[in-house]
PDB file of C-alpha atoms in Angstrom:
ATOM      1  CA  UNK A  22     -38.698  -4.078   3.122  1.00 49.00           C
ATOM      2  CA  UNK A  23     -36.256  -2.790   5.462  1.00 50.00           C
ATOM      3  CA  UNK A  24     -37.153  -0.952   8.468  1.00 62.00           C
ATOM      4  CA  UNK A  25     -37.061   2.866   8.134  1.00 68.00           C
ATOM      5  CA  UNK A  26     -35.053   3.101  11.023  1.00 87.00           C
ATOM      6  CA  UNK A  27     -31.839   0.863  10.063  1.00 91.00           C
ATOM      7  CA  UNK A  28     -31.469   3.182   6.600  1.00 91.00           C
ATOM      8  CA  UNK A  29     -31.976   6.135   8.371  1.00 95.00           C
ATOM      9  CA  UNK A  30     -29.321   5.048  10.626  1.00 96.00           C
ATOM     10  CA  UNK A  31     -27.033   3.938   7.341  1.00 96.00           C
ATOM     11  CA  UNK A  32     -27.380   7.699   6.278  1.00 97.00           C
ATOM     12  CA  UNK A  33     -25.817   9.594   9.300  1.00 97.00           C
ATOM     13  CA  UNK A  34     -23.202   6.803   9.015  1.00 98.00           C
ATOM     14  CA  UNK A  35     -22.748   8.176   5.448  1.00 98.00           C
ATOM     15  CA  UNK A  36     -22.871  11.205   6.313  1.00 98.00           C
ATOM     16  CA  UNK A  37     -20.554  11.441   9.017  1.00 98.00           C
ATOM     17  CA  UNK A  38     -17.727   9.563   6.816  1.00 98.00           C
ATOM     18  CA  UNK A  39     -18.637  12.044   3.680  1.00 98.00           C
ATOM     19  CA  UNK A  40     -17.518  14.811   6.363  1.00 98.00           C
ATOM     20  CA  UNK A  41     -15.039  13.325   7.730  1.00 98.00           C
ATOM     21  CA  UNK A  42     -12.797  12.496   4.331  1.00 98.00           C
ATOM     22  CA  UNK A  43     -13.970  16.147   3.071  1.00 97.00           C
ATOM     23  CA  UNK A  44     -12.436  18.080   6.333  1.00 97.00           C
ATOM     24  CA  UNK A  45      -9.295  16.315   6.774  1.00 98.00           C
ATOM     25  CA  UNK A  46      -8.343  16.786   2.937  1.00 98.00           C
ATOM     26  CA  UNK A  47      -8.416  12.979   2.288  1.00 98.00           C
ATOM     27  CA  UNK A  48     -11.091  13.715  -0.479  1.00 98.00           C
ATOM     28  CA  UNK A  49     -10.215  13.771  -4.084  1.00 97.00           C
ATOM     29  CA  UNK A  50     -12.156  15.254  -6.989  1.00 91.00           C
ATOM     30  CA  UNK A  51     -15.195  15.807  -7.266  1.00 89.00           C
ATOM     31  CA  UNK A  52     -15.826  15.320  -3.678  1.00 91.00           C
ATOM     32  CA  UNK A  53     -17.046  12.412  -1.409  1.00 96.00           C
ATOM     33  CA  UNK A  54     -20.990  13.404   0.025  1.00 96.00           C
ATOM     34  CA  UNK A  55     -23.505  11.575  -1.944  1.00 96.00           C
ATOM     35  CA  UNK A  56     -20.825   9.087  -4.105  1.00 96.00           C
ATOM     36  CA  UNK A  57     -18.570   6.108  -3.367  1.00 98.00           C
ATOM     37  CA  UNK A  58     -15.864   8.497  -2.337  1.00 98.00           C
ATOM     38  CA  UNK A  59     -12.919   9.057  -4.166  1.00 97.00           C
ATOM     39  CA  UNK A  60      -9.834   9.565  -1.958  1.00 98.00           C
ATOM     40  CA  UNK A  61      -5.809   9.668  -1.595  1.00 98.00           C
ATOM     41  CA  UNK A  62      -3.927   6.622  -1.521  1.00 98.00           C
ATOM     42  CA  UNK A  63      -6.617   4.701  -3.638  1.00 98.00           C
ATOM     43  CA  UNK A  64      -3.813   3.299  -6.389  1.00 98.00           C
ATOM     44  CA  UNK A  65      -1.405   2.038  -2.869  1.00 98.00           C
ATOM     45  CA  UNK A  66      -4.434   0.453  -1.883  1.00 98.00           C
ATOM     46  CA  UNK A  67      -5.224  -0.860  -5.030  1.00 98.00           C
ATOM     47  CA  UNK A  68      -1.466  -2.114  -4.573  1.00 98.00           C
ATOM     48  CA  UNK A  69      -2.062  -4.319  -1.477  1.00 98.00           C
ATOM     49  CA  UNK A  70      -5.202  -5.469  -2.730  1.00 98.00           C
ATOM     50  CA  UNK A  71      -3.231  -6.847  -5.941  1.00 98.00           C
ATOM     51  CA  UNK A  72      -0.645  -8.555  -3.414  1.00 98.00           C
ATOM     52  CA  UNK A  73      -3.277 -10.975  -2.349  1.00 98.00           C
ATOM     53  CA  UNK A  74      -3.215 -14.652  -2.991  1.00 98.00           C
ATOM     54  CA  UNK A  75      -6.960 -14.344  -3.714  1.00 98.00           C
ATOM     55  CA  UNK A  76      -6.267 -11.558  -6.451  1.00 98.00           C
ATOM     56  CA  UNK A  77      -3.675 -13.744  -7.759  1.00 98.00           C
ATOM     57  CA  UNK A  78      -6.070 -16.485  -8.702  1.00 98.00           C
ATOM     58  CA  UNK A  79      -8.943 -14.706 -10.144  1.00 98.00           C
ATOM     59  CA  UNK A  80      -9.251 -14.763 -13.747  1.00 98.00           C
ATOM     60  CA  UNK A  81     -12.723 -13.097 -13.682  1.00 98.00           C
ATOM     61  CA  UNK A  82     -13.406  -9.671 -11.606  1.00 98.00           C
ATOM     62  CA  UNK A  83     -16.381  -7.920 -11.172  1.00 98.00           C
ATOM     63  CA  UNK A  84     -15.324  -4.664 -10.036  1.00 98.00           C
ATOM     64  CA  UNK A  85     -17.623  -1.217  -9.609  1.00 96.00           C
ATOM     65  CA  UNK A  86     -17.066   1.099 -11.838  1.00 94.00           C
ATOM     66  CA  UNK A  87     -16.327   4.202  -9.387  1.00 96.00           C
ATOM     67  CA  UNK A  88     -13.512   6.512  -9.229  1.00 96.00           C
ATOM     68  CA  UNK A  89     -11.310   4.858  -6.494  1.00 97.00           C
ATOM     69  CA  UNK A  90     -11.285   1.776  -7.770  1.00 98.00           C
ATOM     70  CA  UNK A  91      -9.890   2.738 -11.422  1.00 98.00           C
ATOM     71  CA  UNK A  92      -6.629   1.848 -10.105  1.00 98.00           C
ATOM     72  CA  UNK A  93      -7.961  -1.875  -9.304  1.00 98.00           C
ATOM     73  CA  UNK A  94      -9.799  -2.124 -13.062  1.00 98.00           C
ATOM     74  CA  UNK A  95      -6.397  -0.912 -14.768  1.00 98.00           C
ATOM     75  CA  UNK A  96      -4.497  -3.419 -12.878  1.00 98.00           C
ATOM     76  CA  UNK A  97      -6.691  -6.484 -13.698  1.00 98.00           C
ATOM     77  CA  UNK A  98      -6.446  -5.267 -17.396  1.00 98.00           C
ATOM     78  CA  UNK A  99      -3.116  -5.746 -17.515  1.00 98.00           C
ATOM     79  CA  UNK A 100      -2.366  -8.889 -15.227  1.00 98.00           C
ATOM     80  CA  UNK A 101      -4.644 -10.458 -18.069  1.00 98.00           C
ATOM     81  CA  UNK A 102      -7.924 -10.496 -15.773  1.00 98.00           C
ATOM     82  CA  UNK A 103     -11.276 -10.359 -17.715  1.00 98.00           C
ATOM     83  CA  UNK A 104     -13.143  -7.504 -15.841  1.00 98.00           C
ATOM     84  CA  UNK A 105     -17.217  -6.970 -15.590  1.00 98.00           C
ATOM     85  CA  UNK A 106     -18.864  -3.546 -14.997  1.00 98.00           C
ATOM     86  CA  UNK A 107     -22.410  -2.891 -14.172  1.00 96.00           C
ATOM     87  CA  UNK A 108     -23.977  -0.446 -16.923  1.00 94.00           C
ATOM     88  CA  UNK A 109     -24.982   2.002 -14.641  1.00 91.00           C
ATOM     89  CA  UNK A 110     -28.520   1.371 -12.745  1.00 92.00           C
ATOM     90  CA  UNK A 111     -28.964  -1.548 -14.478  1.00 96.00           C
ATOM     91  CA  UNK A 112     -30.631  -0.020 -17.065  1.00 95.00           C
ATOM     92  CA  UNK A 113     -29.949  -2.480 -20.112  1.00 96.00           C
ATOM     93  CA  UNK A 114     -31.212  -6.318 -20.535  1.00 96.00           C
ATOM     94  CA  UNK A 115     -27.511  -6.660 -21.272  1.00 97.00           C
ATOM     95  CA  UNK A 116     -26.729  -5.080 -18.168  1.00 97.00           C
ATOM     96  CA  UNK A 117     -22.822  -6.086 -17.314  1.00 98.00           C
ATOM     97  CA  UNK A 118     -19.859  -4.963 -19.531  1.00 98.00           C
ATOM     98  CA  UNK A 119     -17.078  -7.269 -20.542  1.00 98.00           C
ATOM     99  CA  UNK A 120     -13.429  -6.045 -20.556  1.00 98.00           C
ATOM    100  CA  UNK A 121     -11.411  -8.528 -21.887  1.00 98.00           C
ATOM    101  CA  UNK A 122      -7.821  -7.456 -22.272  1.00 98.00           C
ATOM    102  CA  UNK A 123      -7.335  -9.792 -24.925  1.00 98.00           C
ATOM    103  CA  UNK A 124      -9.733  -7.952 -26.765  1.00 97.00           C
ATOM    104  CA  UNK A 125      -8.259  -4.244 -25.923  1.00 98.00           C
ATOM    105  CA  UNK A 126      -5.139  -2.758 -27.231  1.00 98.00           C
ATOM    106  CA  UNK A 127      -2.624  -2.280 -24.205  1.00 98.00           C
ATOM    107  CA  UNK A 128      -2.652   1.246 -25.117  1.00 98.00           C
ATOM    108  CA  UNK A 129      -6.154   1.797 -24.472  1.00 98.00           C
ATOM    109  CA  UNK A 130      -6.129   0.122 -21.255  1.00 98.00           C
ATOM    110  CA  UNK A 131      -6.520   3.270 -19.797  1.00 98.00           C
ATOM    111  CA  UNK A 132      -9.301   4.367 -21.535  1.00 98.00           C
ATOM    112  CA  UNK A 133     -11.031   0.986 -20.837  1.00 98.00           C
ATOM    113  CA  UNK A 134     -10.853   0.961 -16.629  1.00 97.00           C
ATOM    114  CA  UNK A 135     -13.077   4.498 -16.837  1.00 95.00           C
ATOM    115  CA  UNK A 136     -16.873   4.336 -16.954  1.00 91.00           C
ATOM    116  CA  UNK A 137     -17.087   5.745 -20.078  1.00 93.00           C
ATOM    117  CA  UNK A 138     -14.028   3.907 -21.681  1.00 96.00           C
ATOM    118  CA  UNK A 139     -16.318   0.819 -20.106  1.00 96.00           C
ATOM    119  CA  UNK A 140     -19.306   1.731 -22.372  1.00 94.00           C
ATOM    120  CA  UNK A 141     -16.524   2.441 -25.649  1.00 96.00           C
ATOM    121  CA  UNK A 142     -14.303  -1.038 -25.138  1.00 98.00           C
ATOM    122  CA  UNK A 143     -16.921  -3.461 -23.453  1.00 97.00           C
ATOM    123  CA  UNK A 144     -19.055  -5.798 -24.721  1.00 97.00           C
ATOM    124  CA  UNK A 145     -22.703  -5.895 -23.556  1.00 97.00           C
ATOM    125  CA  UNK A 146     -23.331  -8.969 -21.679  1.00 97.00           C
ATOM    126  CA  UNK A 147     -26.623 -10.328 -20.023  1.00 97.00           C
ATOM    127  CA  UNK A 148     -26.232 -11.423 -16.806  1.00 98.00           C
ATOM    128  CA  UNK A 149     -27.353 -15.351 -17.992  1.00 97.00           C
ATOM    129  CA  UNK A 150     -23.811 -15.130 -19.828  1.00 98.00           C
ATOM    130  CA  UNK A 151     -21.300 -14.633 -16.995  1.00 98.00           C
ATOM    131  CA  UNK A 152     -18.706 -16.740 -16.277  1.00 98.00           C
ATOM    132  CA  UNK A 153     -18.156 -17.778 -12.688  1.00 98.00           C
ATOM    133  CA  UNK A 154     -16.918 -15.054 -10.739  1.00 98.00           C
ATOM    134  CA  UNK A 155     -13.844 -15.098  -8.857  1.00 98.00           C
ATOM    135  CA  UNK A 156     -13.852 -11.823  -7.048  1.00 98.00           C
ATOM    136  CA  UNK A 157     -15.736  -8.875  -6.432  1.00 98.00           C
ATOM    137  CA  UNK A 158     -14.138  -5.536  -5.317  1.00 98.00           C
ATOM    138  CA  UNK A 159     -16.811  -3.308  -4.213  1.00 98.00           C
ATOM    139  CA  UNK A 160     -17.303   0.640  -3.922  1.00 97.00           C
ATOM    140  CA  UNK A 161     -18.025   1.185  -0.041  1.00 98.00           C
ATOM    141  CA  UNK A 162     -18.789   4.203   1.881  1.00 98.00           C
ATOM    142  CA  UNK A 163     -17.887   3.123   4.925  1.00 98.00           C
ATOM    143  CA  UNK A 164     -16.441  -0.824   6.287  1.00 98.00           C
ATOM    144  CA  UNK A 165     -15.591  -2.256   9.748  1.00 97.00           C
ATOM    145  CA  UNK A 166     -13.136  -4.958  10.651  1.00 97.00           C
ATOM    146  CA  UNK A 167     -16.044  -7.588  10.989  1.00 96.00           C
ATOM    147  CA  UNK A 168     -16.614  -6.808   7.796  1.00 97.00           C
ATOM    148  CA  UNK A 169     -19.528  -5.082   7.291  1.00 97.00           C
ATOM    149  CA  UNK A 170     -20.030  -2.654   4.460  1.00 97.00           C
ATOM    150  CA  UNK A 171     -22.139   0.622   3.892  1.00 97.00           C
ATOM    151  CA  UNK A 172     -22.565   1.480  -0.040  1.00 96.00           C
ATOM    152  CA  UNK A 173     -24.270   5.081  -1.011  1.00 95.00           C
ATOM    153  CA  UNK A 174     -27.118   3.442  -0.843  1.00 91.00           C
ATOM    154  CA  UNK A 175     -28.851   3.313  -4.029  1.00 87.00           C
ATOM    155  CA  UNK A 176     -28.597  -0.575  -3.580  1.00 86.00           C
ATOM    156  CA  UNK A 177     -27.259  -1.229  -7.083  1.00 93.00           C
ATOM    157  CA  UNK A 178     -24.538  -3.232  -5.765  1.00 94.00           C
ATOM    158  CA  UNK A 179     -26.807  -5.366  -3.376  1.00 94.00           C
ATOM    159  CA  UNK A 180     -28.700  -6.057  -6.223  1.00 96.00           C
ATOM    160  CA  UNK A 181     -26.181  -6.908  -8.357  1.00 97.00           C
ATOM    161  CA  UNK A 182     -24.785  -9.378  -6.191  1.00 97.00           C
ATOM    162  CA  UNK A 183     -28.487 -10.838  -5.992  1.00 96.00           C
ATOM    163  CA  UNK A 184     -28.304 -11.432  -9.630  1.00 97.00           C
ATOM    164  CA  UNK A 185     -25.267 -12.574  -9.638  1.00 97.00           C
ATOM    165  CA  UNK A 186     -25.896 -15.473  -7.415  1.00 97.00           C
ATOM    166  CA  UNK A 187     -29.158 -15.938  -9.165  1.00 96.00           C
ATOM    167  CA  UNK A 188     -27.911 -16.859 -12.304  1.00 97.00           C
ATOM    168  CA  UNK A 189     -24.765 -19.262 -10.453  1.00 97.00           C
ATOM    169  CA  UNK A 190     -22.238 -16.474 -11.803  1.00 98.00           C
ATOM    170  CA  UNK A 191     -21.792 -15.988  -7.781  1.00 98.00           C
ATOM    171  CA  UNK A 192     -21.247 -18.530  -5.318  1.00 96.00           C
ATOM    172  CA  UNK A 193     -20.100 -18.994  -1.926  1.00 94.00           C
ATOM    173  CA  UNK A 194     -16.452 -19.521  -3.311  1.00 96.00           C
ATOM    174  CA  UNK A 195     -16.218 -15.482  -5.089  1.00 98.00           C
ATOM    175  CA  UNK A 196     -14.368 -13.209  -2.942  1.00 98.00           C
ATOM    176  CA  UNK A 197     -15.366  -9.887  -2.093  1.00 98.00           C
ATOM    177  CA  UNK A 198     -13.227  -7.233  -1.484  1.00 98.00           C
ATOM    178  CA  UNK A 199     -13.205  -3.438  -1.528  1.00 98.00           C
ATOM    179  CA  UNK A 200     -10.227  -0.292  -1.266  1.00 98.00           C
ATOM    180  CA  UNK A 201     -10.949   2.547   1.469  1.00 98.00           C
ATOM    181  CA  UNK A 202      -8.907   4.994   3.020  1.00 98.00           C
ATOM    182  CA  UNK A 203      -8.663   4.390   6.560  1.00 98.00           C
ATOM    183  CA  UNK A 204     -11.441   7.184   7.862  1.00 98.00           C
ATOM    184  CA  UNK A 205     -13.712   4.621   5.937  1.00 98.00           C
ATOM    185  CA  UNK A 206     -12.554   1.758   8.345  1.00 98.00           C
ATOM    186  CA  UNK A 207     -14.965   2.184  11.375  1.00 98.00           C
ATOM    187  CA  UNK A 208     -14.531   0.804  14.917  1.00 95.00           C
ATOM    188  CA  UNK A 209     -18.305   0.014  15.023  1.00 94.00           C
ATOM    189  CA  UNK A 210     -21.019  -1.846  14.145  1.00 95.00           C
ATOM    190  CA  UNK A 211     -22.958  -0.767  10.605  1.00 96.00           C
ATOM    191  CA  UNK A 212     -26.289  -1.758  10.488  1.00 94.00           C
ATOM    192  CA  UNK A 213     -27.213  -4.119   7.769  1.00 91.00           C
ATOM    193  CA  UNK A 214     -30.297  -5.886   6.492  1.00 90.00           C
ATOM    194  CA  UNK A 215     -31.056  -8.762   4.734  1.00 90.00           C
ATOM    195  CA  UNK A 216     -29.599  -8.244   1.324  1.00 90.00           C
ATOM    196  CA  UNK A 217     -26.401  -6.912   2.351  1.00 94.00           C
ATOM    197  CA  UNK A 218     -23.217  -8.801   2.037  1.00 96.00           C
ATOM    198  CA  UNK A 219     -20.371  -8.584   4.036  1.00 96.00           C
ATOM    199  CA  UNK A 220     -16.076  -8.237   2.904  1.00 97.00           C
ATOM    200  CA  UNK A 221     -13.930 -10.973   2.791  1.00 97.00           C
ATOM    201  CA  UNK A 222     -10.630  -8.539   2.530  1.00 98.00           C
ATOM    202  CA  UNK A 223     -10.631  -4.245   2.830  1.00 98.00           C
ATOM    203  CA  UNK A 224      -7.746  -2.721   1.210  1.00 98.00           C
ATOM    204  CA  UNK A 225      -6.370   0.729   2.456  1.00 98.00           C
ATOM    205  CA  UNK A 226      -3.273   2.234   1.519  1.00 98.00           C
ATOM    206  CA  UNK A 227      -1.922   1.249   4.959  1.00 98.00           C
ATOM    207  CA  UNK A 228      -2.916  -2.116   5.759  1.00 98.00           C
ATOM    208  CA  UNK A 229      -4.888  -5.450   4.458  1.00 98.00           C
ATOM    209  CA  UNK A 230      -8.148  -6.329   6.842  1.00 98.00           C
ATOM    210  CA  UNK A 231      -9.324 -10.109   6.669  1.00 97.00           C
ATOM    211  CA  UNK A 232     -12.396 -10.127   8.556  1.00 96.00           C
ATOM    212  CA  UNK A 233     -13.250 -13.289   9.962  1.00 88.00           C
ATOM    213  CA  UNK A 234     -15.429 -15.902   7.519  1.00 79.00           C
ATOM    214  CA  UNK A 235     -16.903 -17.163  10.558  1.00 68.00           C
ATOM    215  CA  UNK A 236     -19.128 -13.952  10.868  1.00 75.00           C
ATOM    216  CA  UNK A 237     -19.390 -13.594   6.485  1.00 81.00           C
ATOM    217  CA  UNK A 238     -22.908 -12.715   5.737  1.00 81.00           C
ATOM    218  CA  UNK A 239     -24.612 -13.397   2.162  1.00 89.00           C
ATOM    219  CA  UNK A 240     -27.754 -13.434   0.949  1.00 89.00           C
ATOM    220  CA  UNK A 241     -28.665 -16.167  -1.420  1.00 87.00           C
ATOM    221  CA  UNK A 242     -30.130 -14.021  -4.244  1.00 92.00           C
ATOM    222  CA  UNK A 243     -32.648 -11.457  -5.101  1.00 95.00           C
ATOM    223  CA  UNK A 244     -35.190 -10.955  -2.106  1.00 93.00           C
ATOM    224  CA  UNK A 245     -38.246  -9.875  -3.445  1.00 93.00           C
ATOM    225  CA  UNK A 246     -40.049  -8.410  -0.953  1.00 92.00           C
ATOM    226  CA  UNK A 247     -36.624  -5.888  -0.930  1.00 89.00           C
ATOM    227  CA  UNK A 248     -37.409  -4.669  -4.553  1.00 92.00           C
ATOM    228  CA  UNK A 249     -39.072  -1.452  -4.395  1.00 89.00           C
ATOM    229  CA  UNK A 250     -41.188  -0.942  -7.612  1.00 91.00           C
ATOM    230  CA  UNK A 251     -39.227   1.641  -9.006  1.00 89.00           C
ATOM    231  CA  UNK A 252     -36.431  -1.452  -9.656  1.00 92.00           C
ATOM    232  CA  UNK A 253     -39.096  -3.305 -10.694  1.00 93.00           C
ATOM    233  CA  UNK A 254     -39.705  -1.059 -13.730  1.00 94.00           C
ATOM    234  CA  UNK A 255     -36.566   0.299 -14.283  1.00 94.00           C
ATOM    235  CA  UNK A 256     -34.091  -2.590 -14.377  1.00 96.00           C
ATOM    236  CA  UNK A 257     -35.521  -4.951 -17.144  1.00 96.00           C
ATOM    237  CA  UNK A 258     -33.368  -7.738 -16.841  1.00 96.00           C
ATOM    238  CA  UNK A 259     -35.446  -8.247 -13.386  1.00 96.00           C
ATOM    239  CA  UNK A 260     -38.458  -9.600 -15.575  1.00 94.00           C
ATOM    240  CA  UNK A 261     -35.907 -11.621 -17.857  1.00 93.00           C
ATOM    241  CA  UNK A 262     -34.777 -13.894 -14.434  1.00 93.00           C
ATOM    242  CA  UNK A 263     -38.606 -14.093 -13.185  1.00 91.00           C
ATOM    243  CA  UNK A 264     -38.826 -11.172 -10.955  1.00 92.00           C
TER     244      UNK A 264
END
């Protein structure tokens, strides 16, 4: 398991950026402590993230299915992309949404790029039936420029990388990206342990960061001496992939 220390030092990180976007007004509705923060600029940054060559090649997205980055769902709808949402926790054997815009009425695409629209317009999907993945966009709480990424740390998205890459829906070839404002962009180093991943492109209204794949850091699936037993019991597709 990870050491104590390291996630206590990932929580003041948190904590500090929480502050941070909450006393210089860069905060949107319903506030940032505790949550993948919502914030200003997220559709410009959702912008430069779409003017990528990498987002220009990806027919299949898995994308998180927070606030900020309901401007990068909405655009993947309609540039034809075929989007995947974690249900939330992980609670379902068919535990990934399908968006497929050639399923969804234009009009609805809307509807379909919020959680709840997810749940109305997706199709359940186990993991086992994912198509290769093309690019990730991840929620983050805080980044730096080597790439390294702090989530709220529930570790829902570390472990849905891990499955991911355990069922060959995630290889060394997917992209993963995420959309901050730039008080998420820290000049430091964020501790990480061994089932973190790292960015290959941050997004903020203001600039596109390409950390270096030289220093890209992936773990090659599900670790199990990192699942605590309370995702042992409560995420059932676990058992389903021999965990």
């Amino acid at each position: 398991m990870p050491q104590p220390g390291i996630e206590a030092d990932k929580q003041r990180i948190r904590e500090e950026v929480w502050k941070e976007l909450q006393e210089r007004g860069a905060a949107l509705f319903p506030g940032a402590r505790g949550r993948i923060p919502n914030f200003k600029g997220a559709p410009a940054a959702a912008e430069r993230l779409e003017a990528t060559p990498e987002w220009r090649r990806a027919r299949a997205i898995k994308c998180n299915p927070d606030a900020p980055q309901r401007a990068v769902r909405l655009r993947a709808l309609r540039a034809g992309k075929v989007v995947y949402m974690a249900v939330p926790r992980l609670r379902e054997r068919k535990c990934f949404w399908e968006l497929d815009p050639a399923r969804i009425d234009a009009r609805d695409f809307g509807r379909a790029a919020t959680i709840a629209g997810a749940a109305t317009f997706g199709r359940p999907l186990h993991p086992r039936r994912l198509p290769h993945i093309d690019l990730i966009v991840a929620g983050s709480v805080a980044v730096n420029r080597r790439g390294e990424r702090l989530g709220k740390g529930g570790g829902y998205s570390d472990l849905e990388f891990a499955i991911g890459h355990e069922v060959g829906a995630i290889d060394g070839r997917t992209v993963i990206a995420t959309t901050v404002h730039p008080l998420q962009v820290l000049e430091r180093r964020i501790p990480v342990t061994d089932h973190d991943f790292s960015l290959d492109l941050i997004a903020t209204p203001q600039e596109l960061i390409r950390p270096s794949r030289a220093k890209r850091v992936r773990p090659e699936g599900i670790l199990p001496e990192h699942l605590t037993p309370g995702l042992r019991r409560d995420v059932p597709v676990l058992r389903d992939i021999g965990f």
